[in-house]
Amino acid sequence: MTGSTHKKSRARSLFSSVCLAATLGLALALAAGFAGALHPAFDSFAHLRVHVAGLLVVAGLIVFALGAPRIGAGAAIVAGLAVASTLSNPFWHSPAAAEAGSGWPDAPRYRLLQLNLRFDHPEPNRVLSLIARTHPDIVTLNEVSPHWRVAIERIAVAYPHRLVCAARAGVGGVAILSRRPFAETAEKSCALGGRFAHAGIDLGGTTITVAAVHFGWPWPSKQVVEAARLAPAIAALDGPTILAGDFNATPWSAFFTRFVTDGGFEAPPRVGVTWLHHALPPSLRPALGLPIDHVMTRGGIRLIQTRTGEDAGSDHVPVLADFVLDTPAGAEPIVAIAHAASR
């Protein structure tokens, strides 16, 4: 064997070892995500489960081509089963709410728009224009930085009833804007350092609680700690409640499942991918993004259509949720239901 051939053989052997190690590591990361209920560290892998599964398929194909067909095929099968399990999760696959409107043909319908603004958004007019076009009754916003507190004053006439929370963190707090008046007897307040807000809103004589939240990133960040701090406030919300926000959590994660269950909320309908880092082109969002923005209800509010809206320049896309009250008080609807299909 010549020196050149020997070097090529060693390089191939090293490459094979690296690929095998990568395949094993990805398989372990995938498995860890299914143990999220045991510790938040495992749950952090769950949020990226689909991405890890995709990488495992690629690694498996490479290993297959390098002469380890059983390992390669096994990796692809494991990845496929993981994705199938994720997509069948009831907290991801929950389309029933999109058809629920047939049960309330005469009930007034209302619309909520949820959007993480992106604190340093360079074109606020794109968001303000979106709000004007979609004409929601209620708007919940995240990352309302000082820059945004000035910008949303431009729609103060259309949304005169508002609760804007100043946050200690630099990215800004949350806000609730409403065309409908706040209920005089209902409490409204901010918590979680300005990243949680709730207010009672009068919908034609029926008071509902609207809450907005922006959780931090998963472990090793303080997402779980924040949820524990917020649990008493969530439990104390009275009557029909709708909660919207940037949860920084995928619907199949143990954190999200526990939050929805412990809070007494109904499993929210799927809306698809809502976030992709702003440094990446929006065209990659469906393939690489994460579904981390959610709208959920309890106590007499029914979502009848939930979908993503058009891109408004943020790293998040807006979520539009049309809803009815189980026992409407005869109020006239302010908006008509859009017929845009879910993205």
Coordinates of C-alpha atoms in Angstrom, one line a residue:
M1 CA 0.0 0.0 0.0
T2 CA 1.4 3.3 -1.0
G3 CA 1.6 6.3 1.3
S4 CA -1.1 8.1 -0.6
T5 CA -3.5 5.2 -0.5
H6 CA -2.8 4.7 3.2
K7 CA -3.7 8.4 3.9
K8 CA -6.9 8.1 2.0
S9 CA -7.8 4.9 3.9
R10 CA -7.2 6.7 7.2
A11 CA -9.1 9.7 6.2
R12 CA -12.1 7.6 5.1
S13 CA -11.9 5.6 8.4
L14 CA -11.8 8.9 10.4
F15 CA -14.7 10.3 8.4
S16 CA -16.7 7.1 9.0
S17 CA -16.1 7.3 12.7
V18 CA -17.2 10.9 12.9
C19 CA -20.4 10.1 11.0
L20 CA -21.1 7.2 13.2
A21 CA -20.5 9.3 16.3
A22 CA -22.8 12.1 14.9
T23 CA -25.5 9.6 14.1
L24 CA -25.3 8.2 17.7
G25 CA -25.3 11.7 19.2
L26 CA -28.3 12.8 17.1
A27 CA -30.2 9.6 18.1
L28 CA -29.5 10.3 21.8
A29 CA -30.6 13.9 21.4
L30 CA -33.8 12.7 19.8
A31 CA -34.5 10.2 22.6
A32 CA -33.8 12.8 25.2
G33 CA -36.6 15.0 23.9
F34 CA -39.1 12.3 24.7
A35 CA -38.0 12.4 28.4
G36 CA -38.8 16.1 28.8
A37 CA -41.2 15.4 31.7
L38 CA -38.2 14.2 33.7
H39 CA -36.2 17.4 33.5
P40 CA -36.3 20.6 31.5
A41 CA -32.9 19.9 30.1
F42 CA -34.3 17.0 28.1
D43 CA -37.3 19.0 27.1
S44 CA -35.0 21.5 25.4
F45 CA -34.2 18.8 22.8
A46 CA -37.9 18.3 22.3
H47 CA -38.5 21.8 20.8
L48 CA -36.0 21.0 18.0
R49 CA -37.2 17.4 17.5
V50 CA -38.2 17.8 13.9
H51 CA -34.9 19.5 13.1
V52 CA -32.8 16.8 14.9
A53 CA -34.8 14.1 13.1
G54 CA -34.0 15.7 9.8
L55 CA -30.3 15.8 10.6
L56 CA -30.5 12.2 11.7
V57 CA -31.9 11.1 8.4
V58 CA -29.0 12.9 6.6
A59 CA -26.5 11.3 8.9
G60 CA -28.1 7.9 8.4
L61 CA -27.9 8.2 4.6
I62 CA -24.2 9.1 4.8
V63 CA -23.5 6.1 7.1
F64 CA -25.5 3.9 4.8
A65 CA -23.4 5.0 1.8
L66 CA -20.2 4.4 3.8
G67 CA -21.0 0.7 4.3
A68 CA -23.1 0.5 7.4
P69 CA -26.6 0.0 5.9
R70 CA -28.2 -1.4 9.0
I71 CA -27.2 1.6 11.1
G72 CA -28.1 4.0 8.4
A73 CA -31.5 2.5 7.8
G74 CA -32.1 2.2 11.6
A75 CA -31.3 5.9 12.0
A76 CA -33.8 6.9 9.3
I77 CA -36.5 4.7 10.8
V78 CA -36.0 6.2 14.3
A79 CA -36.2 9.7 12.8
G80 CA -39.4 8.9 10.9
L81 CA -41.1 7.4 14.0
A82 CA -40.1 10.4 16.0
V83 CA -41.6 12.8 13.5
A84 CA -44.8 10.7 13.2
S85 CA -45.2 10.6 17.0
T86 CA -44.7 14.4 17.1
L87 CA -47.3 15.2 14.4
S88 CA -49.8 12.9 16.0
N89 CA -49.5 14.7 19.4
P90 CA -52.9 16.2 20.3
F91 CA -51.3 19.4 21.3
W92 CA -50.0 19.8 17.8
H93 CA -52.8 18.1 15.7
S94 CA -55.9 19.9 17.0
P95 CA -57.9 21.0 14.0
A96 CA -61.4 20.6 15.6
A97 CA -61.5 24.2 16.7
A98 CA -61.3 25.4 13.1
E99 CA -64.7 23.7 12.5
A100 CA -66.3 24.7 15.8
G101 CA -68.0 27.8 14.4
S102 CA -70.8 25.6 12.9
G103 CA -72.2 25.1 16.4
W104 CA -72.7 28.9 16.8
P105 CA -74.2 30.1 13.5
D106 CA -75.8 33.2 15.0
A107 CA -73.3 34.1 17.7
P108 CA -71.3 37.3 17.4
R109 CA -67.8 36.6 16.3
Y110 CA -64.7 38.5 17.5
R111 CA -61.1 38.5 16.4
L112 CA -57.8 38.6 18.3
L113 CA -54.5 39.3 16.7
Q114 CA -51.3 38.0 18.5
L115 CA -47.9 39.2 17.3
N116 CA -44.4 39.3 18.7
L117 CA -43.3 42.6 17.2
R118 CA -39.6 42.1 17.3
F119 CA -38.3 44.9 19.6
D120 CA -36.0 46.4 17.0
H121 CA -38.3 46.1 14.0
P122 CA -37.1 48.6 11.4
E123 CA -40.5 49.1 9.7
P124 CA -43.3 49.5 12.2
N125 CA -45.6 50.8 9.6
R126 CA -45.9 47.3 8.2
V127 CA -47.3 46.1 11.5
L128 CA -49.7 49.0 11.8
S129 CA -50.9 48.4 8.3
L130 CA -51.5 44.8 9.0
I131 CA -53.6 45.7 12.1
A132 CA -55.6 48.1 10.0
R133 CA -56.3 45.5 7.3
T134 CA -57.2 42.6 9.6
H135 CA -59.3 44.8 11.9
P136 CA -59.1 42.7 15.1
D137 CA -61.2 43.6 18.1
I138 CA -58.3 42.8 20.4
V139 CA -54.5 42.9 19.8
T140 CA -51.9 41.2 22.1
L141 CA -48.3 42.2 21.5
N142 CA -44.9 41.0 22.7
E143 CA -41.5 42.8 22.7
V144 CA -43.2 46.2 23.1
S145 CA -39.9 48.2 23.4
P146 CA -39.8 52.0 23.9
H147 CA -39.5 52.2 20.1
W148 CA -42.8 50.4 19.8
R149 CA -44.6 52.3 22.6
V150 CA -44.2 55.4 20.5
A151 CA -45.3 53.6 17.3
I152 CA -48.5 52.1 18.6
E153 CA -49.7 55.6 19.7
R154 CA -50.5 56.1 16.0
I155 CA -53.5 53.7 16.3
A156 CA -54.7 55.1 19.7
V157 CA -57.9 56.4 18.1
A158 CA -58.8 52.9 16.7
Y159 CA -57.7 51.1 19.9
P160 CA -58.3 53.6 22.8
H161 CA -58.5 50.9 25.5
R162 CA -55.0 49.6 26.2
L163 CA -52.7 48.1 28.8
V164 CA -49.0 48.5 28.0
C165 CA -46.5 46.9 30.4
A166 CA -43.0 48.3 30.7
A167 CA -40.5 45.5 31.0
R168 CA -37.2 45.3 32.9
A169 CA -35.7 43.4 30.0
G170 CA -34.4 45.3 27.0
V171 CA -36.6 43.6 24.5
G172 CA -39.7 45.2 26.0
G173 CA -43.0 44.1 27.6
V174 CA -46.4 43.0 26.5
A175 CA -49.5 45.0 25.6
I176 CA -53.2 44.5 25.2
L177 CA -55.0 46.9 22.8
S178 CA -58.8 46.8 22.4
R179 CA -61.6 48.4 20.4
R180 CA -64.0 47.3 23.1
P181 CA -63.9 49.0 26.5
F182 CA -62.2 47.5 29.5
A183 CA -64.7 46.3 32.1
E184 CA -65.0 48.8 34.9
T185 CA -65.1 46.2 37.7
A186 CA -62.4 43.9 36.3
E187 CA -58.8 44.0 37.4
K188 CA -56.1 44.8 34.9
S189 CA -52.4 44.4 35.8
C190 CA -48.9 43.5 34.6
A191 CA -46.6 40.8 36.1
L192 CA -43.5 38.8 35.3
G193 CA -41.4 41.9 34.9
G194 CA -43.8 43.3 32.3
R195 CA -44.0 40.1 30.2
F196 CA -47.5 39.1 31.4
A197 CA -50.6 41.3 31.3
H198 CA -54.3 40.7 31.8
A199 CA -57.4 42.8 31.5
G200 CA -61.2 42.3 31.6
I201 CA -62.9 43.4 28.3
D202 CA -66.6 44.1 27.9
L203 CA -68.0 42.3 24.9
G204 CA -71.5 43.6 24.7
G205 CA -72.3 43.0 28.4
T206 CA -70.1 39.8 28.8
T207 CA -66.8 40.3 30.5
I208 CA -63.9 38.2 29.2
T209 CA -60.4 38.1 30.5
V210 CA -57.7 38.7 27.9
A211 CA -54.1 37.8 28.8
A212 CA -50.8 38.3 27.0
V213 CA -47.6 36.5 27.8
H214 CA -44.0 36.3 26.6
F215 CA -42.0 33.5 28.2
G216 CA -38.2 33.3 28.0
W217 CA -36.3 30.5 26.3
P218 CA -36.2 26.9 27.6
W219 CA -33.6 25.4 29.9
P220 CA -30.9 26.5 30.7
S221 CA -32.9 29.8 30.6
K222 CA -35.7 30.4 33.1
Q223 CA -38.8 29.4 31.2
V224 CA -39.9 26.8 33.7
V225 CA -39.2 29.1 36.6
E226 CA -41.2 31.9 35.0
A227 CA -44.2 29.5 34.4
A228 CA -44.1 28.5 38.1
R229 CA -44.1 32.1 39.2
L230 CA -47.0 32.9 36.9
A231 CA -49.1 29.9 37.8
P232 CA -51.0 31.6 40.7
A233 CA -51.9 34.5 38.5
I234 CA -53.1 32.2 35.7
A235 CA -55.2 30.3 38.2
A236 CA -56.8 33.5 39.5
L237 CA -58.1 34.7 36.2
D238 CA -61.9 34.7 36.4
G239 CA -64.5 33.7 33.8
P240 CA -64.1 33.2 30.1
T241 CA -60.4 33.6 29.4
I242 CA -58.3 33.9 26.2
L243 CA -54.5 33.8 26.5
A244 CA -52.1 34.6 23.7
G245 CA -48.4 35.0 23.4
D246 CA -45.0 34.0 22.4
F247 CA -44.4 30.9 24.6
N248 CA -41.0 30.0 23.1
A249 CA -42.2 26.4 23.3
T250 CA -43.4 24.0 20.7
P251 CA -46.9 22.4 21.2
W252 CA -45.4 18.9 21.6
S253 CA -43.0 19.8 24.4
A254 CA -43.6 18.7 28.0
F255 CA -43.5 22.3 29.2
F256 CA -46.3 23.4 26.9
T257 CA -48.4 20.3 27.5
R258 CA -48.1 20.8 31.3
F259 CA -48.8 24.5 31.1
V260 CA -52.0 24.0 29.1
T261 CA -53.2 21.1 31.3
D262 CA -52.4 22.8 34.6
G263 CA -54.0 26.1 33.5
G264 CA -57.2 24.3 32.5
F265 CA -57.0 25.5 28.9
E266 CA -58.2 23.6 25.9
A267 CA -55.5 22.3 23.6
P268 CA -55.0 25.1 21.1
P269 CA -55.5 24.4 17.4
R270 CA -52.4 24.1 15.3
V271 CA -51.4 27.2 13.3
G272 CA -48.1 26.0 11.8
V273 CA -44.6 27.6 12.0
T274 CA -44.6 31.1 13.5
W275 CA -40.9 32.0 14.1
L276 CA -37.6 32.0 12.3
H277 CA -34.6 34.1 13.2
H278 CA -34.7 37.4 11.3
A279 CA -31.1 36.8 9.9
L280 CA -32.6 34.0 7.7
P281 CA -34.8 34.6 4.7
P282 CA -38.5 34.2 5.4
S283 CA -38.8 31.7 2.6
L284 CA -37.0 29.2 4.9
R285 CA -39.6 29.6 7.7
P286 CA -41.8 26.6 6.8
A287 CA -38.8 24.3 6.7
L288 CA -36.6 25.6 9.5
G289 CA -38.9 27.6 11.8
L290 CA -40.7 26.7 15.0
P291 CA -44.4 26.9 16.1
I292 CA -44.0 28.8 19.3
D293 CA -46.8 31.4 19.2
H294 CA -50.1 30.2 20.6
V295 CA -53.7 31.3 21.4
M296 CA -55.7 29.2 23.9
T297 CA -59.0 29.6 25.8
R298 CA -61.0 28.3 28.7
G299 CA -64.3 28.9 30.5
G300 CA -66.7 29.7 27.7
I301 CA -64.7 31.0 24.8
R302 CA -64.5 28.9 21.7
L303 CA -62.0 29.4 18.9
I304 CA -63.6 28.9 15.5
Q305 CA -60.7 29.7 13.3
T306 CA -57.1 30.2 14.1
R307 CA -54.5 30.8 11.4
T308 CA -51.3 32.7 10.7
G309 CA -51.4 36.0 8.9
E310 CA -49.2 37.6 6.4
D311 CA -45.6 38.4 7.2
A312 CA -45.3 41.9 8.7
G313 CA -41.5 42.1 8.9
S314 CA -41.0 40.6 12.3
D315 CA -39.2 37.4 13.0
H316 CA -42.6 36.1 14.1
V317 CA -45.7 35.9 12.0
P318 CA -49.0 37.1 13.4
V319 CA -51.6 34.7 14.7
L320 CA -55.3 35.5 14.0
A321 CA -57.9 33.9 16.2
D322 CA -61.6 34.3 15.6
F323 CA -63.8 33.3 18.5
V324 CA -67.3 33.2 19.9
L325 CA -68.7 33.1 23.4
D326 CA -70.6 30.0 24.5
T327 CA -73.4 32.2 26.0
P328 CA -73.2 35.5 24.0
A329 CA -75.0 38.5 25.4
G330 CA -76.4 39.7 22.1
A331 CA -73.6 42.0 21.1
E332 CA -73.2 42.8 17.4
P333 CA -69.9 41.5 15.9
I334 CA -67.4 44.1 15.0
V335 CA -65.6 42.1 12.3
A336 CA -66.4 39.6 9.7
I337 CA -64.6 36.3 9.6
A338 CA -61.8 36.2 7.1
H339 CA -61.8 33.4 4.6
A340 CA -58.0 33.3 4.3
A341 CA -56.7 29.7 4.5
S342 CA -54.2 28.7 7.1
R343 CA -50.7 29.0 5.8

